[in-house]
Coordinates of C-alpha atoms and ligand atoms in Angstrom, one line a residue:
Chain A
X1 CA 11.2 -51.9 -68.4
X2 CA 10.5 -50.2 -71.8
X3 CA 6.6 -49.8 -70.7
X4 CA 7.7 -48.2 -67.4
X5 CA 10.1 -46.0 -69.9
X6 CA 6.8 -45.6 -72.2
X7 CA 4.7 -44.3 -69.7
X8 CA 7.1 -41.4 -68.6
X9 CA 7.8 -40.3 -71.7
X10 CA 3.9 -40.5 -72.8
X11 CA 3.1 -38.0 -69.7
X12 CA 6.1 -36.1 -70.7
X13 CA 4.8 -36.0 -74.0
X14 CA 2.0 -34.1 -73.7
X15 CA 4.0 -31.5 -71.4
X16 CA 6.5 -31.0 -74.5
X17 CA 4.0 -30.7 -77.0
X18 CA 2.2 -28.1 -74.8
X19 CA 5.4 -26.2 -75.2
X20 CA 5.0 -25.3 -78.9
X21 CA 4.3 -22.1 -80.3
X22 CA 2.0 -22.4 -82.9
X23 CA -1.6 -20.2 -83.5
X24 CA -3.5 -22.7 -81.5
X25 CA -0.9 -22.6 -78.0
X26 CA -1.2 -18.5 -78.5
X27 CA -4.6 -18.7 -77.6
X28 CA -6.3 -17.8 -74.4
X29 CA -5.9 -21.2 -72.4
X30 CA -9.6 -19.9 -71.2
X31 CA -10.8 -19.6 -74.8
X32 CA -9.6 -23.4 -74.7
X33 CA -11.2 -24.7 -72.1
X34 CA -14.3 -23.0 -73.0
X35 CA -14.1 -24.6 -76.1
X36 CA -13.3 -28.0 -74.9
X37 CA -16.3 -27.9 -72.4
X38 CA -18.6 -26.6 -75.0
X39 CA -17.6 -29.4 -77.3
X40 CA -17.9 -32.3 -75.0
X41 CA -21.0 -30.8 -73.8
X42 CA -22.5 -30.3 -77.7
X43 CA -21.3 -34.3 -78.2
X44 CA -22.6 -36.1 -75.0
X45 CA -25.9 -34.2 -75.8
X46 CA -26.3 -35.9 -78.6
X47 CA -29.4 -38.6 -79.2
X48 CA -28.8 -42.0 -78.1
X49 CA -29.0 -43.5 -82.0
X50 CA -27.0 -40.2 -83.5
X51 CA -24.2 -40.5 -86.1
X52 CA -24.7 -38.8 -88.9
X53 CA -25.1 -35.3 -86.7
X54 CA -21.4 -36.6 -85.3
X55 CA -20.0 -36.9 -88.3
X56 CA -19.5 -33.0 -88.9
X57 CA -17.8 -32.7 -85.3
X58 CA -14.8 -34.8 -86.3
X59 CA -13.7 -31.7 -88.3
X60 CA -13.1 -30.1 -84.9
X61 CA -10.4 -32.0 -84.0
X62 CA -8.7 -32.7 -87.1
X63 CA -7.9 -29.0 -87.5
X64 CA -6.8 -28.7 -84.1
X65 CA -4.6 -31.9 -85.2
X66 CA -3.3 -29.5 -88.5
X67 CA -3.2 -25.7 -87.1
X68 CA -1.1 -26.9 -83.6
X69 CA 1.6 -29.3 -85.5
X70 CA 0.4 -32.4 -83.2
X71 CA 2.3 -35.5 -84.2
X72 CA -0.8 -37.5 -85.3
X73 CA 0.5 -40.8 -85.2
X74 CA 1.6 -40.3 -81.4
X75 CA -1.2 -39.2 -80.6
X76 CA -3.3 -42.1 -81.8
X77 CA -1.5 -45.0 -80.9
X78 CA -2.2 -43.4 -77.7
X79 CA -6.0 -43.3 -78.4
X80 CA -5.8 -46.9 -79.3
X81 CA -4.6 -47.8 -75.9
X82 CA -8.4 -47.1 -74.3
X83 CA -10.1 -48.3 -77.2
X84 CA -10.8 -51.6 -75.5
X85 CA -12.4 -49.8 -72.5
X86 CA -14.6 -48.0 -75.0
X87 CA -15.6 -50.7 -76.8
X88 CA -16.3 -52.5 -73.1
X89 CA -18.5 -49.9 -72.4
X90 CA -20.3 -49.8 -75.2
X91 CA -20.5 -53.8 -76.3
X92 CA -23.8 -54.8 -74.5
X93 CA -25.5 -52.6 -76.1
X94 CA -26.4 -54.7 -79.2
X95 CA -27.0 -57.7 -76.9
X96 CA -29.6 -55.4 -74.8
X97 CA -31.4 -53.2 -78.1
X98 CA -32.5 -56.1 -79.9
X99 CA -35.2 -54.7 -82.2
X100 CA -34.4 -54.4 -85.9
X101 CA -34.2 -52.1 -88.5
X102 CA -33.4 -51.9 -91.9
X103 CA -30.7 -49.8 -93.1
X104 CA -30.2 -49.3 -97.0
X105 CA -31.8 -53.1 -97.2
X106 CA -29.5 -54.8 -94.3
X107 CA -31.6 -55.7 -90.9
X108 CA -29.1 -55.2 -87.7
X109 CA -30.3 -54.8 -84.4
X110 CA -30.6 -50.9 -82.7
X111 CA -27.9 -51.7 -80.6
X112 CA -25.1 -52.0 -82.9
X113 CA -26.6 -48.2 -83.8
X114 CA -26.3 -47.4 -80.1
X115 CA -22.7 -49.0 -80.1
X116 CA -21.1 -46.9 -83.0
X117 CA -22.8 -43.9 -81.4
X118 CA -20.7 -44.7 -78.2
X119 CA -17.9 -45.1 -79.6
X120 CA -17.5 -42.2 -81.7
X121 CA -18.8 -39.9 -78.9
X122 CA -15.7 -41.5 -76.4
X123 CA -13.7 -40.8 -79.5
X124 CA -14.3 -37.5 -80.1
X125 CA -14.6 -36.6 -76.3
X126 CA -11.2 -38.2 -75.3
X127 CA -9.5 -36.7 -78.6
X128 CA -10.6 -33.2 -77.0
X129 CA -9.1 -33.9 -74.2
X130 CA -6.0 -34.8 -75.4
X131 CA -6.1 -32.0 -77.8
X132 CA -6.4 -29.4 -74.6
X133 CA -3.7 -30.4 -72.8
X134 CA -1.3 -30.8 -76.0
X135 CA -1.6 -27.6 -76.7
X136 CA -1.9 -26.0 -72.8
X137 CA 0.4 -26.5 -70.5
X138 CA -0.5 -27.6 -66.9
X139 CA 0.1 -24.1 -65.5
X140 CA -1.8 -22.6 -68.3
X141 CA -4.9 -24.6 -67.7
X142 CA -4.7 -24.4 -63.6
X143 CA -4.6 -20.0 -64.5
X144 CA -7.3 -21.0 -66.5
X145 CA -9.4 -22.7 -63.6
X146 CA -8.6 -19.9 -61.3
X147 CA -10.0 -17.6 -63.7
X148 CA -13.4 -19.8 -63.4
X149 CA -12.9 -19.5 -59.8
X150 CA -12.1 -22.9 -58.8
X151 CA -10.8 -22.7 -55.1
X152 CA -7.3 -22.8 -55.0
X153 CA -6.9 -25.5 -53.1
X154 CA -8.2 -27.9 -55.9
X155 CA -6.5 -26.5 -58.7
X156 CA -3.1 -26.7 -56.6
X157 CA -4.0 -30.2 -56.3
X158 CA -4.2 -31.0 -59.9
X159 CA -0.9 -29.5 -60.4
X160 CA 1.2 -31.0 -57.9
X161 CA -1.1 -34.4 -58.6
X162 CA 0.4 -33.8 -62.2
X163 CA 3.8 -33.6 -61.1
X164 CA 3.6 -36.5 -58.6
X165 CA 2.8 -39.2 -61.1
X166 CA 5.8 -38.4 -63.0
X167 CA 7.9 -38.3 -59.8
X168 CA 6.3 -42.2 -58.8
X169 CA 7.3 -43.4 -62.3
X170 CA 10.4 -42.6 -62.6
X171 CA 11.4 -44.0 -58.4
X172 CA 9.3 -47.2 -60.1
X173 CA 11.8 -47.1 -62.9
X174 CA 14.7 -47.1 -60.8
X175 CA 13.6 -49.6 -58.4
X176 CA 12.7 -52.2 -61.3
X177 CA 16.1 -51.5 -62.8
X178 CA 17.8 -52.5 -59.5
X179 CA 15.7 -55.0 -59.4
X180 CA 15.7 -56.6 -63.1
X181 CA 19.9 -56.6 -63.2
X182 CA 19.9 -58.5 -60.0
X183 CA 17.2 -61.3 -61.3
X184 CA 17.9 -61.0 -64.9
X185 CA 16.4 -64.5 -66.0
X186 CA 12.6 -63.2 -64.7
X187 CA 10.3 -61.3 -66.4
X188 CA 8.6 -58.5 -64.4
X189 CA 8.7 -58.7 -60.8
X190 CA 8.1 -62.5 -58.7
X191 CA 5.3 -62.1 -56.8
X192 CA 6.8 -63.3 -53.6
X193 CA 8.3 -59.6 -54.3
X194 CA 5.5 -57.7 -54.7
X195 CA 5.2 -56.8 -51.1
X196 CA 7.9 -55.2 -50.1
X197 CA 8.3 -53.8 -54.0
X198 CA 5.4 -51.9 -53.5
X199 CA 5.5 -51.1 -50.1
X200 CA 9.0 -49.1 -50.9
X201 CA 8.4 -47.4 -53.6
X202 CA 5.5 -46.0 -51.6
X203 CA 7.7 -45.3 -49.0
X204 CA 10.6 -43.6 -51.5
X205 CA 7.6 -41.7 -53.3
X206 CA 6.5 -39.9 -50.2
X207 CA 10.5 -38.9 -49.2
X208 CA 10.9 -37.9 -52.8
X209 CA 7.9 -36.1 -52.8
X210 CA 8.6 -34.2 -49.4
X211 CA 11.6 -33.3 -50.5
X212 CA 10.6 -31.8 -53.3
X213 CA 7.8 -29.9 -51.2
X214 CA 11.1 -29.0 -49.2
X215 CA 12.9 -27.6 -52.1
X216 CA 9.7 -25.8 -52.9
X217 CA 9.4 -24.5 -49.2
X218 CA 13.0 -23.1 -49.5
X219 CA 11.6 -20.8 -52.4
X220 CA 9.1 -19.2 -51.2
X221 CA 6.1 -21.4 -51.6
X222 CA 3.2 -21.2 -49.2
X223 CA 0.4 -23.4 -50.4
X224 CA -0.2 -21.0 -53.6
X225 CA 1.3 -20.3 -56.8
X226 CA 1.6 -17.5 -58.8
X227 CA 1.4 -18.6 -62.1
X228 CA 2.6 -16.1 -64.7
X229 CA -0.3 -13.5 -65.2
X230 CA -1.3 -14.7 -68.8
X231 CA -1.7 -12.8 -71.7
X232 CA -5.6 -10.8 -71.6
X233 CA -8.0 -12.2 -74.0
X234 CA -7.9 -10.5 -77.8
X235 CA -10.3 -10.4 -80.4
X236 CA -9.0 -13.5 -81.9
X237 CA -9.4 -15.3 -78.8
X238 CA -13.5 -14.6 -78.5
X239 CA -13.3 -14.9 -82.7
X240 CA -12.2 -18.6 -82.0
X241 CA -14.3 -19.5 -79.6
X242 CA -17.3 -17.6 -81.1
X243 CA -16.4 -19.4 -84.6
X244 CA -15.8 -23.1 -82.8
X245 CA -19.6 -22.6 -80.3
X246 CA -21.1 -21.5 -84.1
X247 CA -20.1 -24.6 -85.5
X248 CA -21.2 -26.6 -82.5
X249 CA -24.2 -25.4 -82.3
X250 CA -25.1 -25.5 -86.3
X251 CA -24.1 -28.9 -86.6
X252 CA -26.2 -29.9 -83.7
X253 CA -28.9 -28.5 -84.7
X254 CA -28.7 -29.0 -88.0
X255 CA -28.1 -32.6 -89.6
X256 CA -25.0 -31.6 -92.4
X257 CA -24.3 -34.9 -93.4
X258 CA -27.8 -35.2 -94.3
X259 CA -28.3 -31.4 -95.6
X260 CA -25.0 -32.3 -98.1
X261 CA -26.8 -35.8 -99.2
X262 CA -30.4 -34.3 -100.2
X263 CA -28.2 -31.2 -101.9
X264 CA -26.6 -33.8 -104.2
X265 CA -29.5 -35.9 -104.7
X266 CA -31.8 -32.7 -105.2
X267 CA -29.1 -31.5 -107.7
X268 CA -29.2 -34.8 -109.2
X269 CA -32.8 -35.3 -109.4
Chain X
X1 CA 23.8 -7.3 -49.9
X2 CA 26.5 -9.6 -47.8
X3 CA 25.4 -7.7 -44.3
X4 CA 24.0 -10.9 -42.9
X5 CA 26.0 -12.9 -40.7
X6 CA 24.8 -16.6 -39.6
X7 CA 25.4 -17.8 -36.2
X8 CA 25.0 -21.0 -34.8
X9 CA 25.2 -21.5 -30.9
X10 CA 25.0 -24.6 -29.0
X11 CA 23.0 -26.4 -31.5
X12 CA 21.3 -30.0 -30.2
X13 CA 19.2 -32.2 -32.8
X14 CA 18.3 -36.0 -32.9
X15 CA 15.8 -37.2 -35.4
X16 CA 12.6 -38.8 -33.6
X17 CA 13.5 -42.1 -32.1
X18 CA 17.6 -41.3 -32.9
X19 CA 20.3 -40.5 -30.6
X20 CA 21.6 -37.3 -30.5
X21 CA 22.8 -36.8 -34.0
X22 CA 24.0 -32.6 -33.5
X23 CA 25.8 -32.5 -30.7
X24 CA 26.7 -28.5 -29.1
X25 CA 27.7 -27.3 -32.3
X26 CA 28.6 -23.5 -32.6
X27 CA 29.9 -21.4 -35.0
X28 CA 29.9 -17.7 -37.2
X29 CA 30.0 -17.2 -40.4
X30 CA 31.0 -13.6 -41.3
X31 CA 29.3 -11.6 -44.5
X32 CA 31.2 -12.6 -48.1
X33 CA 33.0 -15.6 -46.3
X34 CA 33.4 -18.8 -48.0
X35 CA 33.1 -22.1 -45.7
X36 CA 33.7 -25.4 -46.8
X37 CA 31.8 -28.1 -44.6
X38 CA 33.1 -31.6 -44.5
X39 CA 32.9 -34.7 -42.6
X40 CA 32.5 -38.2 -43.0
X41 CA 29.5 -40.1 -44.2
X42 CA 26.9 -39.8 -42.0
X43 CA 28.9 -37.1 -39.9
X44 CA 25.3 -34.9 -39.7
X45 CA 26.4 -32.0 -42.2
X46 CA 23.2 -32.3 -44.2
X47 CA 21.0 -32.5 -41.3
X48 CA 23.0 -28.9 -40.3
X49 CA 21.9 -27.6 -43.7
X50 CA 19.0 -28.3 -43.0
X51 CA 18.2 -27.0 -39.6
X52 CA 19.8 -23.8 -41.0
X53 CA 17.1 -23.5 -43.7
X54 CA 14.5 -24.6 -41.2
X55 CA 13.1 -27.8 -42.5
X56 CA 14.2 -29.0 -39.7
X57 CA 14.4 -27.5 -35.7
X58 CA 16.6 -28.0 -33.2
X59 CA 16.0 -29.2 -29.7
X60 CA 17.8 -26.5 -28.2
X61 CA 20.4 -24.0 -29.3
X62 CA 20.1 -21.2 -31.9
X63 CA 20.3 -20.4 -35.6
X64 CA 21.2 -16.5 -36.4
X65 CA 20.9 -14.5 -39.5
X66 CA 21.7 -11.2 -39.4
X67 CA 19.5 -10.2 -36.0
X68 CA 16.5 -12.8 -36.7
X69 CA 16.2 -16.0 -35.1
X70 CA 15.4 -19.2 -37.4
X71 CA 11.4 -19.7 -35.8
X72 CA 8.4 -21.3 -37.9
X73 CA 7.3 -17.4 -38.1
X74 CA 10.2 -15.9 -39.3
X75 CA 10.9 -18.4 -42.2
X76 CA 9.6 -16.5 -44.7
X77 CA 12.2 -13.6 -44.3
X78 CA 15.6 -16.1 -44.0
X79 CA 14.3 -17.7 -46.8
X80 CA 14.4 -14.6 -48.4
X81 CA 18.0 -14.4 -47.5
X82 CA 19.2 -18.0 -48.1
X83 CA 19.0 -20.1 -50.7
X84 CA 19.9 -23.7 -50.9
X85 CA 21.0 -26.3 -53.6
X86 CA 20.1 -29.6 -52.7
X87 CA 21.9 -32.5 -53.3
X88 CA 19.7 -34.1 -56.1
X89 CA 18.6 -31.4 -58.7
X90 CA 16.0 -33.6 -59.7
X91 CA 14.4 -32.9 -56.0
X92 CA 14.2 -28.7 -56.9
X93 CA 13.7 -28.7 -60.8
X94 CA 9.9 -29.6 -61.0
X95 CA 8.6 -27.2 -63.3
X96 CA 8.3 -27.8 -67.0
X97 CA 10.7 -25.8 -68.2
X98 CA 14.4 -24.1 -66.7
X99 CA 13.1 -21.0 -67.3
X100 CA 9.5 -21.6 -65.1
X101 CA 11.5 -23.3 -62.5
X102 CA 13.8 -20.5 -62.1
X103 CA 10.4 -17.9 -61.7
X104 CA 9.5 -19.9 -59.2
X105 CA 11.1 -18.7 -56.4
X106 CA 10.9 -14.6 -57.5
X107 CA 6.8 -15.3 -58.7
X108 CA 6.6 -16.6 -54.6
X109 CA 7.4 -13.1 -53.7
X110 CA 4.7 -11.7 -55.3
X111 CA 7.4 -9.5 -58.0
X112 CA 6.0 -7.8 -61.1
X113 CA 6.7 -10.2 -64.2
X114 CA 9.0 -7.6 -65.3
X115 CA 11.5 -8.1 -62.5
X116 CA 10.8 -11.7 -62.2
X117 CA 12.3 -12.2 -66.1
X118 CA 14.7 -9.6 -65.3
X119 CA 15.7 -11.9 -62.5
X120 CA 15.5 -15.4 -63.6
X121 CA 17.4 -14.3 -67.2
X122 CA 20.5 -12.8 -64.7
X123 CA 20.5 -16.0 -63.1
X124 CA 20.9 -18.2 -66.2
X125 CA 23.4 -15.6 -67.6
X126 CA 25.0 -15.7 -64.5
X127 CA 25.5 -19.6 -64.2
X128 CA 26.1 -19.8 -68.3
X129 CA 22.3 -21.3 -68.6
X130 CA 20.5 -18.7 -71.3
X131 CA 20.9 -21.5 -74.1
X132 CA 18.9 -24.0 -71.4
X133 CA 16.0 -21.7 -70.8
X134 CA 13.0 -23.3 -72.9
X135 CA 14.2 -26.9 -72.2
X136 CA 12.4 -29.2 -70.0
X137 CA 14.7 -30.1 -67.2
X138 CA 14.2 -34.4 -67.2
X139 CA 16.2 -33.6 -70.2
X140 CA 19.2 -32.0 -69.5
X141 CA 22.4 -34.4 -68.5
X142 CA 23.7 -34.1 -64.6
X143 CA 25.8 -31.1 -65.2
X144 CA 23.5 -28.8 -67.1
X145 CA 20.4 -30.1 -64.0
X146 CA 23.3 -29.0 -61.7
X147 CA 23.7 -25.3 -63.0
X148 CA 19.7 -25.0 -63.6
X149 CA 19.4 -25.4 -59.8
X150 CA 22.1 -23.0 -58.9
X151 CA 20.1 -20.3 -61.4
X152 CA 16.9 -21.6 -59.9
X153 CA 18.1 -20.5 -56.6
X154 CA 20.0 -17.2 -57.5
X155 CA 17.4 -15.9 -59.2
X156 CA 15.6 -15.5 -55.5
X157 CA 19.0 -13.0 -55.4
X158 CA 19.9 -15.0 -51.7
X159 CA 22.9 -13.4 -49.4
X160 CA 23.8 -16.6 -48.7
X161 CA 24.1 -19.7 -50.7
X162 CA 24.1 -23.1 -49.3
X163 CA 24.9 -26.0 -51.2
X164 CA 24.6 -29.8 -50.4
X165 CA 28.0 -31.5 -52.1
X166 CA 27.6 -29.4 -55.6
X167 CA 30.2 -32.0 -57.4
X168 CA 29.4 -35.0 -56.4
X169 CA 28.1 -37.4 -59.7
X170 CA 29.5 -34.9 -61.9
X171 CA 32.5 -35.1 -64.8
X172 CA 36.0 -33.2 -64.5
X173 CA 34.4 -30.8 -67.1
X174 CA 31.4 -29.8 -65.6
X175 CA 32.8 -30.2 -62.2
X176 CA 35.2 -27.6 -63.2
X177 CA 32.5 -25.3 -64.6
X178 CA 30.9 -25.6 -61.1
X179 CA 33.9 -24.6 -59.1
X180 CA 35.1 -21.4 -61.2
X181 CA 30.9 -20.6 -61.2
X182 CA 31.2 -21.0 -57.4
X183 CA 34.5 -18.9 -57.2
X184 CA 32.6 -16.2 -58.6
X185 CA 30.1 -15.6 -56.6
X186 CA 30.3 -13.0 -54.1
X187 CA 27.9 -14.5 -51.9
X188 CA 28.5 -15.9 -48.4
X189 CA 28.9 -19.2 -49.1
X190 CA 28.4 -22.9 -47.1
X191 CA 29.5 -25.9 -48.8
X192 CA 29.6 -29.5 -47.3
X193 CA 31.5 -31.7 -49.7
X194 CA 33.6 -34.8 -50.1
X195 CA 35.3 -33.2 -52.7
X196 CA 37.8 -32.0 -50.5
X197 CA 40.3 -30.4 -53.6
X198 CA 37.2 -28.3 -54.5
X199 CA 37.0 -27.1 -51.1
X200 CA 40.6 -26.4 -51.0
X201 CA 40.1 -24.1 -54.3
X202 CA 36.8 -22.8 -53.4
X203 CA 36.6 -22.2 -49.4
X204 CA 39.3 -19.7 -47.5
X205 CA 37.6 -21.7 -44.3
X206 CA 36.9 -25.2 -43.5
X207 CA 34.8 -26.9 -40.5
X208 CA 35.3 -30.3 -39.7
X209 CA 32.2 -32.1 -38.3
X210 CA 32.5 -35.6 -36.8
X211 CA 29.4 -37.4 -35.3
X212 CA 27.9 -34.2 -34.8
X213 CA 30.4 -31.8 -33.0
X214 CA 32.9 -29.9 -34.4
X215 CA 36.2 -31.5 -34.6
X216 CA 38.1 -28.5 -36.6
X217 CA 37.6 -25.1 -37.9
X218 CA 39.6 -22.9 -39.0
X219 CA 41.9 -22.2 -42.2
X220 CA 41.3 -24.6 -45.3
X221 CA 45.0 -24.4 -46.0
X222 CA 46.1 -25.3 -42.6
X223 CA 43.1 -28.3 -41.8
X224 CA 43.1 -30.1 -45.6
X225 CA 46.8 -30.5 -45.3
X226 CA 47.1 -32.2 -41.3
X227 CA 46.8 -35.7 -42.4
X228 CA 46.7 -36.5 -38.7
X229 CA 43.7 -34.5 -37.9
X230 CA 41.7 -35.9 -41.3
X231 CA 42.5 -39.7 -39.9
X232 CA 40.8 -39.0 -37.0
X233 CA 38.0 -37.7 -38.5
X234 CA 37.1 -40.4 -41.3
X235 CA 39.1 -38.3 -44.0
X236 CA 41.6 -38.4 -46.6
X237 CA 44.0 -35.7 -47.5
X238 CA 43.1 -34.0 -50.5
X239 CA 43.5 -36.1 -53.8
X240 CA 46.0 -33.1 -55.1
X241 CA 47.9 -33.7 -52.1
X242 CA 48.1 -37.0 -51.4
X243 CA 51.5 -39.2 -52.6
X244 CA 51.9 -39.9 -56.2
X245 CA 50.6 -43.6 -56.5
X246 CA 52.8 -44.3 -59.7
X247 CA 56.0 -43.3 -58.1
X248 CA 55.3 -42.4 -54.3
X249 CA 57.1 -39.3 -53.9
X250 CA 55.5 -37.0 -51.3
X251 CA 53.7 -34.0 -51.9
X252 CA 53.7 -32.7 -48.4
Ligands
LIG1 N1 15.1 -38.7 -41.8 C1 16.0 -39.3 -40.9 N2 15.5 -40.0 -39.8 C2 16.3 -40.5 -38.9 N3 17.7 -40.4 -39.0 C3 18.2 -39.8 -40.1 C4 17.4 -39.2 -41.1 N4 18.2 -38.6 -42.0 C5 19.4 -38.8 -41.6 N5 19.5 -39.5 -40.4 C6 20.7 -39.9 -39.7 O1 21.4 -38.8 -39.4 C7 22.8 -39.0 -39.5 C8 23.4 -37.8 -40.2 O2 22.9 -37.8 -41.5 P1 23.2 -36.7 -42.6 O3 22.4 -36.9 -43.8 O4 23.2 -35.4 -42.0 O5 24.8 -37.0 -42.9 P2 25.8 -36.4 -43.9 O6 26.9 -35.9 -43.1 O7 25.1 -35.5 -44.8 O8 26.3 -37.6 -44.7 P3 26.6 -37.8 -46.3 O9 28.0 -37.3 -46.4 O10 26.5 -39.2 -46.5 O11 25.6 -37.0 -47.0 C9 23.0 -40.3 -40.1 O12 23.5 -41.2 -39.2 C10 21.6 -40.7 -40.6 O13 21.5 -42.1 -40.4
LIG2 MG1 24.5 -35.4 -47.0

């Protein structure tokens, strides 16, 4: 029951979060896509054996993480839930790349190079993501996708898609509460169960769901919605993103980590 | 405001594959009237509401209000005029915040932002709601959802207001709050409830519906207090009148 619990309130989460007023919700939610997009984009570009020229894009996200008030912890224990789909992804690797190479005097195989490069990139990637929609609300970011022109039909999709999950957990939480007080020596559901379990909360998710479409109906609704007109972009909006694409694009091109070594070593020498 | 009356003449309806579950049911509700609309379970007076606001339609007979028929076409403009609580404010708060969910409805009709906040912060002032504005509605307690889907719907600025059992699942308190906030609206209103003391405080008028047709209509103070006619109908008296159950001494 606490999962079921857990999984509402992680949805609801981000939608509370995305609430707060801090520099980084003022911006333009466009500015913040742009960014985002720009950022994945900079990171899955990246060569197959990368890290070092990674290492400087970290810094994107951990001053999202200060400058928006994001609890951190929250947020990672989050990120730790897909870690094992990452590193599933990512663990043939060394099995398949089996040539050597000699790093600072150990031998390991290229993969486990290939490996860690995966795995920061999902990292970083599904850290952006999270960081986007902490800090812009649903609404925000479907403005935002009209702006870019995506047909209306989709971005009404996302929204009420958005919604709807929230609506299915919570008829899944009352369901399994019924349920759980009548059976209380078994854990989860019997399977003999599972049938008609699922089957109703299907059936219950669609009649909640219409009549919410109703309620919707009742006010006016006809297949679009008129978000609030958001706030026109300012100078500190194309500053940001101008600033963030900057960044991206130096520390792809050029390797910091490595600039910042030979700088000490040069001063040292 | 208030010029609309609603009319309902010879109304038929039976869900697919269900007999007849609105049977000839005709009545008019004049502009500012108050109409409490009660019945036993199952008795068909949410399926009414319904047909009124034209979720559902009726196999024969006629809605009314003002001088437009309730068609598919002309939905948008009576739903211009009415607006409805539902039963379950969890089925109309879906919007992240009170505040969002009460532009909903105004932001539909294509107003300028300006008139939409003017609107949606008269609602909440109007249902005592300003301090709910930025919250997120999964986290407000039954009452509070309660009088965030009253604002959500007066802040369309409806002539009439129809309401699917208001009190039910609520405490004295904010059942109270509910009732004096329903006394003072001006609005035309419908109210099916089986809170029959809050009818009696809240509706001059009361209609009776019992499997489908109407069994009684006319003054609340004369219908809630004919025990014989509530019998019949699957009712009670109201709780206020009934006989004291400590010492049963009567009250009528
Ligand atoms: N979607 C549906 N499909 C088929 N029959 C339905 C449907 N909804 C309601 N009914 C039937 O219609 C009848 C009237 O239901 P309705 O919900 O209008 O009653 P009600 O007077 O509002 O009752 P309550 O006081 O319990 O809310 C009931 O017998 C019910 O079984
Ligand atoms: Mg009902």
């Amino acid at each position: 029951m606490a999962d079921i619990k857990n999984s509402l309130y992680n949805i609801r989460l981000f939608d509370e979060l995305s609430l707060k007023k801090t520099p980084i919700h003022n911006l333009h939610p466009l500015i913040k896509l742009l960014t985002t997009i720009f950022y994945l984009v900079m990171i899955v570009s990246m060569g197959k054996h990368e890290i070092s020229r990674l290492i400087p894009f970290i810094f994107y996200p951990m001053l999202i993480f200060v400058l928006a008030e994001l609890p951190a912890y929250q947020i990672i224990k989050r990120l730790l839930f897909i870690e094992p789909l990452i590193i599933g992804v990512g663990i043939l690797n060394p099995l398949l790349e089996q040539q050597l190479i000699a790093i600072g005097g150990f031998e390991i195989s290229k993969g486990w190079i290939t490996f860690l490069s995966i795995f920061i990139k999902y990292n970083l990637t599904v850290t952006a993501c999270i960081l986007l929609i902490s800090t812009t609300s649903m609404l925000q970011l479907s403005a935002a996708l009209r702006i870019l022109r995506v047909p209306r039909v989709f971005v009404l999709q996302l929204l009420l898609t958005y919604r709807y999950i929230s609506v299915l957990i919570e008829e899944l939480f009352r369901m399994y509460r019924a349920y759980s007080l009548r059976a209380p020596q078994q854990k989860g559901i019997h399977k003999n169960a599972w049938g008609s379990f699922a089957g109703h909360l299907l059936l219950r998710t669609i009649e909640r769901a219409q009549r919410v479409y109703q309620a919707m109906n009742l006010r006016g609704f006809s297949g679009e919605y008129h978000a609030k007109s958001i706030k026109k972009l300012n100078s500190s909006d194309y500053l940001y993103f101008a600033g963030w694409s900057l960044f991206f694009v130096i520390a792809k091109i050029i390797n910091i980590p490595i600039l910042i070594g030979s700088l000490f070593t040069g001063v040292i020498k | 405001m208030f010029q609309h009356k609603l009319e309902v003449r010879n109304l038929h309806f039976s869900y697919p594959h269900s007999h007849e579950i609105i049977k000839d049911l005709s009545f008019t509700v004049s502009p500012g009237e108050s109409i409490g609309i009660i019945g036993a379970n199952g008795a068909g007076k949410s399926t009414l509401l319904m047909l009124i606001m034209g979720v559902l339609f009726s196999d024969s007979g006629e809605i009314m209000v003002g001088d437009i028929c309730v068609t598919k076409k002309t939905l948008p403009l009576i739903r211009e005029k009415l607006g409805m609580v539902f039963q379950d404010p969890d089925d109309q708060l879906f919007m992240p915040t009170v505040y969002e969910d009460a532009a909903f409805g105004p932001r539909n009709y294509k107003l300028s932002e300006k008139e939409v906040e003017n609107r949606v912060l008269n609602a909440l002032e109007a249902v005592g709601a300003l301090h709910l504005k930025d919250k997120a509605p999964f986290k407000l307690s039954g009452g509070e959802k309660r009088i965030a889907a009253i604002a959500s719907v007066l802040s369309m600025q409806p002539d009439i207001l129809i309401m699917d059992e208001p009190t039910s699942a609520l405490d004295p308190k904010s059942r109270r709050k509910i009732i004096k906030l329903l006394n003072s609206f001006t609005h035309t209103k419908l109210i099916t409830s089986h809170d029959l003391d809050m009818i009696m405080e809240s509706c001059e008028r009361t209609i009776i519906i019992d499997k489908g047709q109407i069994a009684a209509d006319g003054k609340t103070s004369e219908i809630l207090t004919n025990s014989v006619l509530l019998d019949s109908c699957g009712l009670e008296l109201p709780l206020s009148l009934q006989n004291c159950t400590v010492c049963g001494s009567a009250k009528v």
